[in-house]
Amino acid sequence: MPSGSEATRRAGGVLRLAALLAGAGLLLSFPALAPNPYILSAGITVLNYAVLSTAWSLVGGFTGYISLGHGALLGLGAYGTGLLITKAGLPSFVALAAAAAIVALLAVPVGFAALRVRGASFVIVSIALVLILLLVFQSWASFTGGSRGLVVPRPFPDLTRPEHHRVFFFLFAGLLAAALATWWAIDRSRFGLGLRAIREDEDKAQALGTPTFAFKLAVFVVSAAFTALGGGLYALWFGDLDPVFQFSVLTGAYMVLMALLGGVRHLFGPLLGALIVGWALEWFKLQYGDTPLHLVATGLLLGVVVMFMPDGVIPALSGLLARFRPGEASIREVTAAELPASQARGPRA
Amino acid sequence: MRSLETVELTKSFGGVTAVDAATVAFQDGKVNALIGPNGSGKTTFFNCVTGMIRPDSGRASYRGQDITGKAPHRITRAGIGRSFQLCRVFPRMTVLDNLLVAVRAGGLKAQLTSARDRAEIARARGWLERMGIDHLERAEARNLSWGQQKLLELAGVMMGDPETILLDEPAGGVNPALLERIAGLVRQLNQEGRTFVIVEHNMDLVMGLSDHIVVFDRGRPIAEGPPSAIKSDPRVLEAYLGV
Ligand SMILES: Nc1ncnc2c1ncn2[C@@H]1O[C@H](COP(=O)(O)OP(=O)(O)O)[C@@H](O)[C@H]1O
Ligand SMILES: [Mg+2]
């Protein structure tokens, strides 16, 4: 390999590390910079979205199985945490960990049933899961509080409101870092390569020896655990749960939109998507109150992304940048010329 | 040693019996051909013995071991590799990654190590060189020409180090020069001890390459033998060559 390309790669690596540190620094200084608690809590909401869309992309991104049912996992994580505190008397963060573990366990049979069907059928099965749980949690009011809601005690009762927000900002940032690290570790592993093979052509992946079902199930469980942690942490932060918001197909749709908008082929794609969509949602709420307008906007945006930017904004933007760089012949053009020669007698002879 | 065998293997789609109680035995260490008119069930037969489709009844075995209804990845790991009739590669992956997917790794720890293992990359490069597409290692598979994709698919199959290789129409849509190369590769790999079962319509290729031919008609074998015998078998001429 020519040492020139090695040097460029190393420079690229340094650049990326610098960008990563700058991004992390910016993120961590946000609570200090936020002018008021409202902006800070909007930041927490966006971080929570980033956790959820990154968790979603572990399944939806790597394998291409588009789940609209992650709202169910989120709701179970949130209610699990709340109920384990209020009914079982567990300490807040023990309840959070236990709820995530329970949801991960539940994800095994759920994944076992849902991951057998592909494409549109999988989407529908995943929606059904959310609706069933919504019904259960609404009607089983004696246990869940029903539509009156469930009040989750605060983990740090002595903190003032701004302090409470600040602590949770860092907790969500830590959870996001863990989700991103997991994504990164999977992406570079054989397991991750197998998952991407499933996205491209599941039958072919299987024919090459990939245990596709076990892989899908494993990553679904990991995704479910992170989604539940996101939901549970939200419960501890927000302190009030309502089935309609916790078990919502819309939440699942947001996760899909954020991940696809940012792009699922890139580590920071879902995070970027969450920044864009999350802020937009908060802004909409601020401007117009809780109207169905943001629903329309979500739907439109999802349509635009799927039709015009199937790989999300990152490749779309770098594609745009590439147009201003000196062109490079496409591989097909080069190889078309090479093909006859290489067929006559290997390219090296 | 016994190779791939089936007993009364049957698969129907609705009213169509694609494979009809087929009892077939392929020869170990040889180049076997499976020929027959379009729709005679050759691809379905491949799908049944590689676990892509569960047969309705009958059995398939490999080297004496029952493989009926086993998951495809288990059959692959048992030593059977296959290509697809309409060449299938991972279009958005690089050529090198296409091969690395086929690396066999057991256990959680092995799965969580880097996909870009040096030894495996070296092995993958070896296969790409053999196929004559090593200069395309970093290209995305979708940017390759049809012929190059066929070679890439074959390289991917070989990466799994199969003892027996099923090829579904390897010559489909490729030019004469590439055809020659594929035939040469099959011959070499066979000399190195690998067994082949090849579904192919190009009769020159089949007759020139294979040691043993099985002829399918309407989902079941109607004749088998060496090329010389098959060429003059009246049943074959009637069913297949339309003479
Ligand atoms: N997935 C399928 N669904 C329905 N019918 C099928 C399917 N696959 C194959 N067939 C039918 O089975 C018969 C055998 O097809 P195939 O195995 O592809 O034959 P060959 O490979 O010999 O051309 C055909 O009649 C075909 O239409
Ligand atoms: Mg066929």
Coordinates of C-alpha atoms and ligand atoms in Angstrom, one line a residue:
Chain A
M1 CA 0.0 0.0 0.0
P2 CA 1.4 3.4 -0.9
S3 CA 2.6 5.4 2.2
G4 CA 0.9 8.5 0.8
S5 CA -2.6 7.1 1.4
E6 CA -1.5 5.8 4.8
A7 CA -0.5 9.4 5.8
T8 CA -3.8 10.8 4.5
R9 CA -5.7 8.2 6.5
R10 CA -3.8 9.1 9.6
A11 CA -4.4 12.8 9.1
G12 CA -8.1 12.0 8.6
G13 CA -8.1 10.0 11.8
V14 CA -6.5 12.9 13.8
L15 CA -9.0 15.3 12.3
R16 CA -11.9 13.0 13.2
L17 CA -10.7 12.7 16.8
A18 CA -10.4 16.5 17.1
A19 CA -13.9 16.9 15.7
L20 CA -15.1 14.3 18.2
L21 CA -13.5 16.0 21.2
A22 CA -14.8 19.4 20.0
G23 CA -18.3 18.0 19.7
A24 CA -18.2 16.3 23.1
G25 CA -16.8 19.5 24.7
L26 CA -19.6 21.6 23.1
L27 CA -22.2 19.1 24.3
L28 CA -20.9 19.0 27.8
S29 CA -20.7 22.8 28.1
F30 CA -24.3 23.1 27.0
P31 CA -25.8 23.1 30.5
A32 CA -23.5 26.0 31.4
L33 CA -24.4 27.9 28.3
A34 CA -28.1 27.3 28.3
P35 CA -29.8 30.7 29.1
N36 CA -32.7 29.2 31.1
P37 CA -34.1 25.9 32.4
Y38 CA -36.6 25.7 29.5
I39 CA -33.7 25.6 26.9
L40 CA -31.9 23.1 29.1
S41 CA -34.8 20.8 29.3
A42 CA -35.3 21.1 25.6
G43 CA -31.6 20.0 25.3
I44 CA -32.4 17.0 27.5
T45 CA -35.3 16.1 25.3
V46 CA -33.1 16.2 22.3
L47 CA -30.4 14.1 24.0
N48 CA -33.1 11.6 24.9
Y49 CA -34.2 11.5 21.2
A50 CA -30.5 11.0 20.2
V51 CA -30.3 8.0 22.6
L52 CA -33.5 6.5 21.2
S53 CA -32.6 7.0 17.5
T54 CA -29.2 5.6 18.0
A55 CA -30.7 2.6 19.8
W56 CA -33.3 2.2 17.0
S57 CA -30.6 2.3 14.4
L58 CA -28.9 -0.8 15.9
V59 CA -31.8 -2.7 14.5
G60 CA -33.3 -0.5 11.8
G61 CA -29.9 0.8 10.6
F62 CA -27.8 -2.3 10.7
T63 CA -30.4 -4.9 9.6
G64 CA -32.8 -2.7 7.7
Y65 CA -35.8 -4.0 9.7
I66 CA -37.8 -0.9 10.1
S67 CA -39.5 -1.0 13.5
L68 CA -42.3 1.3 14.4
G69 CA -42.7 -0.6 17.6
H70 CA -39.8 0.8 19.6
G71 CA -42.3 3.0 21.4
A72 CA -43.4 -0.2 23.1
L73 CA -39.9 -0.9 24.4
L74 CA -39.6 2.7 25.5
G75 CA -42.9 2.6 27.3
L76 CA -42.0 -0.6 29.0
G77 CA -38.7 0.8 30.1
A78 CA -40.4 4.0 31.5
Y79 CA -43.3 2.2 33.3
G80 CA -41.0 -0.6 34.4
T81 CA -38.8 1.9 36.1
G82 CA -41.7 3.8 37.6
L83 CA -43.5 0.7 38.9
L84 CA -40.4 -0.9 40.3
I85 CA -39.9 2.2 42.3
T86 CA -43.4 2.8 43.4
K87 CA -44.7 -0.8 43.8
A88 CA -41.5 -2.7 44.6
G89 CA -39.7 0.0 46.5
L90 CA -36.4 -0.3 44.6
P91 CA -34.0 2.6 44.6
S92 CA -34.3 4.7 41.4
F93 CA -31.3 3.6 39.5
V94 CA -31.6 0.0 40.5
A95 CA -35.1 0.1 39.2
L96 CA -33.8 1.6 35.9
A97 CA -31.3 -1.1 35.4
A98 CA -33.7 -3.8 36.4
A99 CA -36.4 -2.5 34.1
A100 CA -33.9 -2.4 31.2
A101 CA -32.9 -6.0 32.0
I102 CA -36.6 -7.1 32.0
V103 CA -37.3 -5.4 28.7
A104 CA -34.2 -7.0 27.2
L105 CA -35.5 -10.4 28.4
L106 CA -38.9 -9.7 27.0
A107 CA -37.3 -8.7 23.7
V108 CA -36.3 -12.3 23.2
P109 CA -39.8 -13.7 22.7
V110 CA -41.0 -10.5 21.0
G111 CA -38.1 -10.6 18.6
F112 CA -38.6 -14.4 18.2
A113 CA -42.1 -13.7 16.8
A114 CA -41.5 -10.4 15.0
L115 CA -38.2 -11.0 13.3
R116 CA -39.5 -14.0 11.4
V117 CA -41.4 -11.8 9.0
R118 CA -39.7 -9.3 6.7
G119 CA -40.5 -6.0 5.1
A120 CA -43.9 -4.5 5.4
S121 CA -45.2 -7.4 7.6
F122 CA -42.5 -6.7 10.2
V123 CA -43.5 -3.0 10.3
I124 CA -47.1 -4.0 10.9
V125 CA -46.2 -6.5 13.6
S126 CA -44.2 -3.8 15.4
I127 CA -47.0 -1.3 15.3
A128 CA -49.4 -3.9 16.7
L129 CA -47.1 -4.4 19.6
V130 CA -47.3 -0.7 20.6
L131 CA -51.1 -0.6 20.3
I132 CA -51.6 -3.8 22.4
L133 CA -49.4 -2.4 25.2
L134 CA -51.1 0.9 25.0
L135 CA -54.4 -0.8 25.6
V136 CA -53.1 -2.9 28.4
F137 CA -51.5 0.0 30.2
Q138 CA -54.6 2.2 29.8
S139 CA -57.1 -0.3 31.0
W140 CA -55.1 -1.9 33.8
A141 CA -55.5 1.3 35.8
S142 CA -55.3 -0.3 39.2
F143 CA -51.7 -1.2 38.5
T144 CA -50.4 1.4 36.0
G145 CA -52.5 4.4 37.0
G146 CA -54.2 4.2 33.6
S147 CA -54.8 7.5 31.8
R148 CA -54.5 9.4 35.1
G149 CA -50.8 8.7 34.8
L150 CA -48.1 7.4 37.0
V151 CA -46.1 9.7 39.2
V152 CA -42.4 8.6 39.5
P153 CA -40.6 9.9 42.5
R154 CA -37.5 11.9 41.9
P155 CA -34.2 10.3 42.5
F156 CA -32.6 13.4 44.0
P157 CA -35.4 15.1 46.0
D158 CA -33.0 17.7 47.4
L159 CA -32.0 19.3 44.1
T160 CA -33.5 22.5 42.8
R161 CA -35.2 22.3 39.4
P162 CA -32.2 23.7 37.4
E163 CA -29.9 21.4 39.3
H164 CA -32.1 18.5 38.6
H165 CA -32.1 19.3 34.8
R166 CA -28.3 19.7 34.9
V167 CA -27.7 16.3 36.4
F168 CA -30.1 14.6 34.0
F169 CA -28.4 16.3 31.1
F170 CA -25.2 14.6 32.0
L171 CA -26.9 11.3 32.7
F172 CA -28.5 11.3 29.2
A173 CA -25.1 12.4 27.7
G174 CA -23.5 9.4 29.4
L175 CA -26.2 7.0 28.1
L176 CA -25.8 8.5 24.6
A177 CA -22.0 7.9 24.8
A178 CA -22.7 4.3 25.8
A179 CA -25.1 3.8 22.9
L180 CA -22.7 5.3 20.4
A181 CA -19.8 3.2 21.7
T182 CA -22.0 0.1 21.3
W183 CA -22.9 1.1 17.8
W184 CA -19.2 1.7 17.0
A185 CA -18.1 -1.6 18.5
I186 CA -20.8 -3.5 16.6
D187 CA -20.0 -1.7 13.4
R188 CA -16.4 -2.8 13.2
S189 CA -17.0 -6.4 14.4
R190 CA -17.8 -9.5 12.4
F191 CA -21.2 -9.4 14.0
G192 CA -21.8 -6.0 12.5
L193 CA -20.6 -7.0 9.1
G194 CA -23.1 -9.9 9.3
L195 CA -25.9 -7.5 10.3
R196 CA -25.1 -5.2 7.3
A197 CA -25.1 -8.3 5.1
I198 CA -28.6 -9.0 6.3
R199 CA -29.7 -5.5 5.4
E200 CA -28.3 -5.9 1.9
D201 CA -29.5 -9.5 1.1
E202 CA -30.6 -11.7 3.9
D203 CA -30.8 -14.9 1.9
K204 CA -27.4 -14.4 0.5
A205 CA -26.0 -13.7 4.0
Q206 CA -27.5 -16.9 5.2
A207 CA -26.1 -18.8 2.3
L208 CA -22.6 -17.5 3.2
G209 CA -23.0 -19.0 6.7
T210 CA -24.3 -16.0 8.7
P211 CA -26.7 -17.2 11.4
T212 CA -29.1 -14.4 10.4
F213 CA -31.9 -15.1 12.9
A214 CA -29.6 -15.3 15.9
F215 CA -27.9 -12.1 14.7
K216 CA -31.1 -10.2 14.3
L217 CA -32.4 -11.4 17.7
A218 CA -29.2 -10.4 19.5
V219 CA -29.1 -6.9 18.1
F220 CA -32.8 -6.5 18.8
V221 CA -32.2 -7.3 22.4
V222 CA -29.3 -4.8 22.6
S223 CA -31.5 -2.2 20.9
A224 CA -34.4 -2.9 23.3
A225 CA -32.1 -2.5 26.3
F226 CA -30.9 0.9 25.2
T227 CA -34.4 2.0 24.3
A228 CA -35.7 0.9 27.7
L229 CA -32.8 2.8 29.4
G230 CA -33.8 5.9 27.4
G231 CA -37.4 5.5 28.5
G232 CA -36.5 4.7 32.1
L233 CA -34.2 7.7 32.4
Y234 CA -36.9 9.8 31.0
A235 CA -39.3 8.5 33.7
L236 CA -36.8 9.5 36.4
W237 CA -36.2 12.9 34.9
F238 CA -39.8 13.8 33.9
G239 CA -41.5 12.2 36.9
D240 CA -44.9 11.7 35.3
L241 CA -46.0 9.0 32.8
D242 CA -49.0 8.7 30.6
P243 CA -49.7 5.6 28.5
V244 CA -50.7 7.7 25.5
F245 CA -47.3 9.3 25.2
Q246 CA -45.2 6.3 26.4
F247 CA -46.8 3.7 24.1
S248 CA -47.0 5.8 21.0
V249 CA -46.5 4.8 17.4
L250 CA -45.5 8.4 16.9
T251 CA -42.4 8.0 19.1
G252 CA -41.4 5.0 16.9
A253 CA -42.0 7.2 13.9
Y254 CA -39.8 9.9 15.3
M255 CA -37.0 7.4 15.9
V256 CA -37.3 6.2 12.3
L257 CA -37.3 9.7 11.0
M258 CA -34.3 10.9 13.0
A259 CA -32.2 7.8 12.1
L260 CA -33.1 7.9 8.4
L261 CA -32.7 11.7 8.2
G262 CA -29.2 11.6 9.8
G263 CA -28.4 8.4 8.0
V264 CA -28.0 4.9 9.4
R265 CA -24.7 4.2 7.7
H266 CA -22.8 6.6 9.9
L267 CA -22.1 6.5 13.6
F268 CA -23.4 10.0 14.2
G269 CA -26.2 9.9 11.7
P270 CA -29.1 9.2 14.2
L271 CA -27.6 11.7 16.6
L272 CA -27.5 14.4 13.9
G273 CA -31.1 13.5 12.9
A274 CA -32.2 13.8 16.5
L275 CA -30.6 17.2 16.7
I276 CA -32.5 18.4 13.6
V277 CA -35.8 16.8 14.3
G278 CA -35.7 17.2 18.1
W279 CA -35.0 20.9 17.9
A280 CA -37.6 21.3 15.2
L281 CA -40.2 19.6 17.3
E282 CA -39.4 21.7 20.4
W283 CA -39.5 24.8 18.2
F284 CA -42.9 23.8 16.8
K285 CA -44.3 23.3 20.3
L286 CA -43.0 26.7 21.4
Q287 CA -44.4 28.5 18.4
Y288 CA -47.7 26.8 17.8
G289 CA -48.4 24.9 21.1
D290 CA -49.4 21.3 20.9
T291 CA -51.1 21.3 17.5
P292 CA -51.3 18.4 15.0
L293 CA -49.1 20.6 12.8
H294 CA -45.9 18.8 13.9
L295 CA -47.5 15.6 12.8
V296 CA -48.0 16.9 9.3
A297 CA -44.4 18.2 9.3
T298 CA -43.1 14.8 10.5
G299 CA -45.0 13.0 7.8
L300 CA -43.8 15.3 5.1
L301 CA -40.2 15.2 6.2
L302 CA -40.2 11.4 6.4
G303 CA -41.6 11.3 2.9
V304 CA -38.9 13.6 1.6
V305 CA -36.1 11.7 3.3
V306 CA -37.2 8.3 2.1
M307 CA -37.7 9.5 -1.5
F308 CA -34.8 11.9 -2.0
M309 CA -32.2 11.1 0.7
P310 CA -32.4 7.4 1.3
D311 CA -29.0 7.5 3.0
G312 CA -29.7 10.6 5.1
V313 CA -28.2 14.1 5.1
I314 CA -24.6 13.1 5.7
P315 CA -24.0 11.3 2.4
A316 CA -26.4 13.8 0.7
L317 CA -24.2 16.7 1.9
S318 CA -20.9 15.1 1.2
G319 CA -22.2 14.1 -2.3
L320 CA -23.0 17.8 -2.8
L321 CA -19.5 18.8 -1.7
A322 CA -17.9 16.2 -3.9
R323 CA -19.5 17.9 -6.9
F324 CA -17.2 20.9 -6.3
R325 CA -14.1 18.8 -6.2
P326 CA -12.2 17.7 -9.3
G327 CA -13.9 14.6 -10.7
E328 CA -12.8 11.1 -10.6
A329 CA -13.8 8.6 -13.1
S330 CA -16.3 6.1 -11.8
I331 CA -15.2 2.6 -11.2
R332 CA -17.4 1.2 -13.8
E333 CA -15.9 3.3 -16.5
V334 CA -12.4 2.3 -15.6
T335 CA -13.2 -1.4 -15.4
A336 CA -15.1 -1.5 -18.6
A337 CA -11.9 -0.5 -20.3
E338 CA -9.9 -2.9 -18.2
L339 CA -12.2 -5.9 -18.5
P340 CA -11.1 -7.3 -21.9
A341 CA -7.4 -7.1 -20.9
S342 CA -8.0 -8.7 -17.6
Q343 CA -10.1 -11.4 -19.2
A344 CA -7.4 -12.2 -21.7
R345 CA -5.0 -13.2 -18.9
G346 CA -5.2 -11.9 -15.3
P347 CA -4.6 -8.2 -14.7
R348 CA -1.1 -8.7 -13.4
A349 CA 0.3 -11.0 -16.1
Chain B
M1 CA -16.9 -40.9 0.4
R2 CA -20.6 -40.2 -0.1
S3 CA -21.4 -36.7 -1.3
L4 CA -24.6 -34.8 -1.6
E5 CA -27.6 -37.2 -1.9
T6 CA -31.4 -36.9 -1.8
V7 CA -34.1 -39.5 -1.3
E8 CA -37.6 -38.9 -2.7
L9 CA -37.1 -35.1 -2.2
T10 CA -40.3 -33.3 -3.0
K11 CA -41.4 -29.6 -3.1
S12 CA -44.6 -28.2 -4.6
F13 CA -45.6 -24.6 -5.0
G14 CA -49.4 -24.6 -5.0
G15 CA -50.3 -26.9 -7.8
V16 CA -46.9 -27.1 -9.3
T17 CA -44.6 -29.9 -8.2
A18 CA -41.2 -28.3 -8.8
V19 CA -39.2 -31.2 -7.4
D20 CA -41.0 -34.5 -7.6
A21 CA -39.7 -37.4 -5.4
A22 CA -36.2 -36.8 -6.7
T23 CA -33.6 -39.4 -5.6
V24 CA -30.2 -38.3 -6.7
A25 CA -26.6 -39.0 -5.7
F26 CA -23.7 -36.8 -6.7
Q27 CA -20.1 -38.0 -6.9
D28 CA -17.6 -36.9 -4.4
G29 CA -14.5 -35.2 -5.8
K30 CA -16.1 -34.9 -9.2
V31 CA -17.6 -32.1 -11.4
N32 CA -21.3 -33.1 -11.4
A33 CA -23.7 -31.3 -13.7
L34 CA -27.5 -31.0 -13.2
I35 CA -29.2 -30.2 -16.5
G36 CA -32.8 -30.1 -17.7
P37 CA -35.2 -27.8 -19.4
N38 CA -36.3 -24.5 -17.9
G39 CA -38.7 -25.0 -15.1
S40 CA -37.6 -28.6 -14.5
G41 CA -36.9 -27.8 -10.8
K42 CA -33.1 -27.4 -10.8
T43 CA -33.0 -24.2 -8.8
T44 CA -35.7 -25.5 -6.4
F45 CA -33.6 -28.6 -5.9
F46 CA -30.7 -26.4 -5.0
N47 CA -32.8 -24.3 -2.7
C48 CA -34.1 -27.5 -0.9
V49 CA -30.6 -29.0 -0.3
T50 CA -29.1 -25.7 0.9
G51 CA -32.0 -25.1 3.3
M52 CA -33.3 -22.0 1.6
I53 CA -36.6 -23.8 1.1
R54 CA -38.0 -26.6 3.3
P55 CA -38.9 -29.6 1.2
D56 CA -42.4 -31.0 1.7
S57 CA -41.1 -34.5 2.0
G58 CA -38.0 -36.7 1.4
R59 CA -34.5 -36.4 2.7
A60 CA -31.2 -34.7 1.8
S61 CA -27.9 -35.8 3.2
Y62 CA -24.3 -34.7 2.9
R63 CA -21.5 -37.1 3.5
G64 CA -23.9 -39.4 5.3
Q65 CA -25.2 -36.7 7.6
D66 CA -28.8 -35.7 7.4
I67 CA -29.3 -32.1 6.3
T68 CA -33.0 -32.0 5.6
G69 CA -34.6 -28.8 6.8
K70 CA -31.5 -27.5 8.4
A71 CA -30.9 -23.8 8.5
P72 CA -28.9 -22.5 5.5
H73 CA -26.0 -21.3 7.6
R74 CA -25.6 -24.7 9.1
I75 CA -25.6 -26.4 5.8
T76 CA -23.0 -23.9 4.6
R77 CA -20.9 -24.6 7.7
A78 CA -21.2 -28.3 7.0
G79 CA -19.2 -27.6 3.8
I80 CA -21.7 -26.8 1.0
G81 CA -21.3 -23.4 -0.7
R82 CA -23.6 -22.1 -3.4
S83 CA -24.1 -19.4 -5.9
F84 CA -27.4 -18.0 -7.1
Q85 CA -28.9 -18.2 -10.5
L86 CA -29.3 -14.4 -10.7
C87 CA -25.9 -13.6 -9.3
R88 CA -26.2 -12.1 -5.8
V89 CA -23.6 -9.9 -4.1
F90 CA -23.9 -7.3 -1.4
P91 CA -24.3 -4.2 -3.6
R92 CA -23.4 -1.5 -1.1
M93 CA -20.4 -3.2 0.4
T94 CA -16.9 -3.1 -0.9
V95 CA -15.6 -6.1 -2.8
L96 CA -13.4 -7.0 0.2
D97 CA -16.2 -6.8 2.7
N98 CA -18.3 -9.0 0.4
L99 CA -15.7 -11.7 1.1
L100 CA -15.3 -11.0 4.8
V101 CA -19.0 -11.7 5.4
A102 CA -18.2 -15.4 4.5
V103 CA -15.6 -15.7 7.2
R104 CA -16.6 -18.5 9.6
A105 CA -16.4 -17.4 13.2
G106 CA -17.9 -19.4 16.0
G107 CA -18.6 -18.0 19.5
L108 CA -19.5 -14.7 20.9
K109 CA -15.9 -13.5 21.3
A110 CA -14.9 -14.3 17.7
Q111 CA -18.0 -12.4 16.5
L112 CA -17.1 -9.3 18.4
T113 CA -13.6 -9.0 17.1
S114 CA -12.8 -6.8 14.2
A115 CA -14.2 -7.9 10.9
R116 CA -11.0 -6.7 9.3
D117 CA -8.7 -9.4 10.5
R118 CA -5.3 -9.3 8.8
A119 CA -5.2 -13.1 8.2
E120 CA -8.7 -13.1 6.7
I121 CA -8.0 -10.1 4.6
A122 CA -5.0 -11.8 3.2
R123 CA -7.0 -14.9 2.5
A124 CA -9.7 -12.8 0.8
R125 CA -7.1 -11.1 -1.4
G126 CA -5.9 -14.5 -2.4
W127 CA -9.3 -15.4 -3.7
L128 CA -9.8 -12.0 -5.4
E129 CA -6.4 -12.5 -7.1
R130 CA -7.4 -15.9 -8.3
M131 CA -10.6 -14.5 -9.8
G132 CA -8.6 -11.7 -11.3
I133 CA -10.6 -8.9 -9.6
D134 CA -8.1 -8.0 -6.8
H135 CA -7.7 -4.5 -8.3
L136 CA -11.3 -3.9 -7.4
E137 CA -11.0 -4.6 -3.7
R138 CA -12.2 -1.2 -2.5
A139 CA -14.9 -0.8 -5.1
E140 CA -18.6 -1.1 -4.1
A141 CA -19.9 -4.3 -5.5
R142 CA -22.8 -2.5 -7.3
N143 CA -20.3 -0.7 -9.4
L144 CA -18.8 -3.9 -10.9
S145 CA -19.8 -5.2 -14.3
W146 CA -22.0 -8.3 -14.5
G147 CA -19.1 -10.6 -15.2
Q148 CA -17.1 -9.1 -12.4
Q149 CA -20.0 -9.6 -10.0
K150 CA -20.2 -13.3 -11.1
L151 CA -16.5 -13.6 -10.2
L152 CA -17.1 -11.8 -6.9
E153 CA -19.9 -14.1 -6.0
L154 CA -17.7 -17.1 -6.7
A155 CA -14.9 -15.6 -4.6
G156 CA -17.4 -15.0 -1.7
V157 CA -18.5 -18.6 -1.9
M158 CA -14.9 -19.8 -1.9
M159 CA -14.1 -17.6 1.1
G160 CA -16.2 -20.0 3.2
D161 CA -13.9 -22.8 2.1
P162 CA -16.6 -25.2 1.0
E163 CA -15.8 -28.8 0.0
T164 CA -18.8 -28.9 -2.2
I165 CA -19.9 -26.1 -4.4
L166 CA -23.2 -25.7 -6.1
L167 CA -23.3 -23.2 -9.0
D168 CA -26.6 -22.2 -10.5
E169 CA -26.0 -21.2 -14.1
P170 CA -22.5 -19.8 -13.7
A171 CA -22.3 -19.1 -17.4
G172 CA -25.6 -17.1 -17.6
G173 CA -25.1 -13.8 -19.4
V174 CA -21.3 -13.9 -19.5
N175 CA -19.1 -13.5 -22.5
P176 CA -17.0 -16.3 -24.0
A177 CA -13.7 -15.1 -22.6
L178 CA -15.1 -15.0 -19.0
L179 CA -16.8 -18.3 -19.6
E180 CA -13.4 -19.8 -20.4
R181 CA -12.0 -18.3 -17.2
I182 CA -14.8 -19.7 -15.0
A183 CA -14.5 -23.1 -16.6
G184 CA -10.7 -23.0 -15.9
L185 CA -11.4 -22.0 -12.3
V186 CA -13.8 -24.9 -11.8
R187 CA -11.3 -27.3 -13.2
Q188 CA -8.5 -26.1 -11.0
L189 CA -10.6 -26.0 -7.9
N190 CA -11.8 -29.5 -8.6
Q191 CA -8.2 -30.7 -9.1
E192 CA -7.6 -29.3 -5.6
G193 CA -10.2 -31.7 -4.3
R194 CA -13.4 -29.7 -4.3
T195 CA -16.7 -31.3 -5.6
F196 CA -18.9 -29.3 -7.9
V197 CA -22.6 -29.5 -8.8
I198 CA -23.3 -27.2 -11.7
V199 CA -26.6 -26.3 -13.2
E200 CA -26.0 -25.0 -16.7
H201 CA -27.6 -24.6 -20.0
N202 CA -24.5 -24.2 -22.1
M203 CA -24.0 -27.7 -23.4
D204 CA -20.5 -27.2 -24.6
L205 CA -19.5 -26.2 -21.1
V206 CA -21.3 -29.0 -19.4
M207 CA -20.0 -31.7 -21.7
G208 CA -16.5 -30.3 -21.6
L209 CA -16.3 -29.8 -17.8
S210 CA -18.3 -32.5 -16.1
D211 CA -17.5 -36.1 -15.1
H212 CA -21.1 -37.0 -14.2
I213 CA -24.4 -35.6 -15.4
V214 CA -27.9 -35.8 -13.9
V215 CA -30.7 -34.9 -16.2
F216 CA -33.9 -33.5 -14.7
D217 CA -37.3 -33.4 -16.3
R218 CA -40.4 -32.2 -14.4
G219 CA -38.7 -32.3 -11.1
R220 CA -37.2 -35.7 -11.2
P221 CA -34.0 -37.3 -12.7
I222 CA -34.7 -39.1 -15.9
A223 CA -31.1 -40.1 -16.7
E224 CA -27.6 -40.0 -15.4
G225 CA -24.1 -40.9 -16.4
P226 CA -20.9 -39.7 -18.0
P227 CA -21.2 -37.0 -20.8
S228 CA -20.7 -39.6 -23.6
A229 CA -23.7 -41.6 -22.4
I230 CA -25.9 -38.6 -21.8
K231 CA -25.2 -37.1 -25.2
S232 CA -26.7 -40.2 -26.9
D233 CA -29.5 -41.1 -24.4
P234 CA -32.8 -41.0 -26.3
R235 CA -34.8 -39.9 -23.2
V236 CA -32.5 -36.9 -22.8
L237 CA -32.6 -36.0 -26.4
E238 CA -36.4 -36.0 -26.3
A239 CA -36.9 -34.2 -23.0
Y240 CA -34.1 -31.7 -23.2
L241 CA -32.5 -31.2 -26.5
G242 CA -35.9 -31.4 -28.2
V243 CA -34.5 -33.7 -31.0
Ligands
LIG1 N1 -40.9 -19.5 -5.1 C1 -41.7 -20.1 -6.1 N2 -43.1 -19.9 -6.0 C2 -43.9 -20.5 -6.9 N3 -43.4 -21.3 -7.9 C3 -42.1 -21.5 -8.0 C4 -41.2 -20.9 -7.1 N4 -39.9 -21.3 -7.4 C5 -40.1 -22.1 -8.5 N5 -41.3 -22.2 -8.9 C6 -41.9 -23.1 -9.9 O1 -41.3 -24.3 -9.8 C7 -40.9 -24.9 -11.1 C8 -39.4 -25.2 -11.1 O2 -38.7 -23.9 -11.1 P1 -37.1 -23.9 -11.0 O3 -36.7 -24.7 -9.9 O4 -36.8 -22.4 -11.0 O5 -36.7 -24.5 -12.4 P2 -35.3 -24.5 -13.1 O6 -34.3 -23.9 -12.2 O7 -35.0 -25.8 -13.5 O8 -35.5 -23.6 -14.3 C9 -41.4 -23.8 -12.1 O9 -42.6 -24.2 -12.6 C10 -41.5 -22.6 -11.3 O10 -42.4 -21.7 -11.8
MG2 MG -33.1 -22.2 -12.4

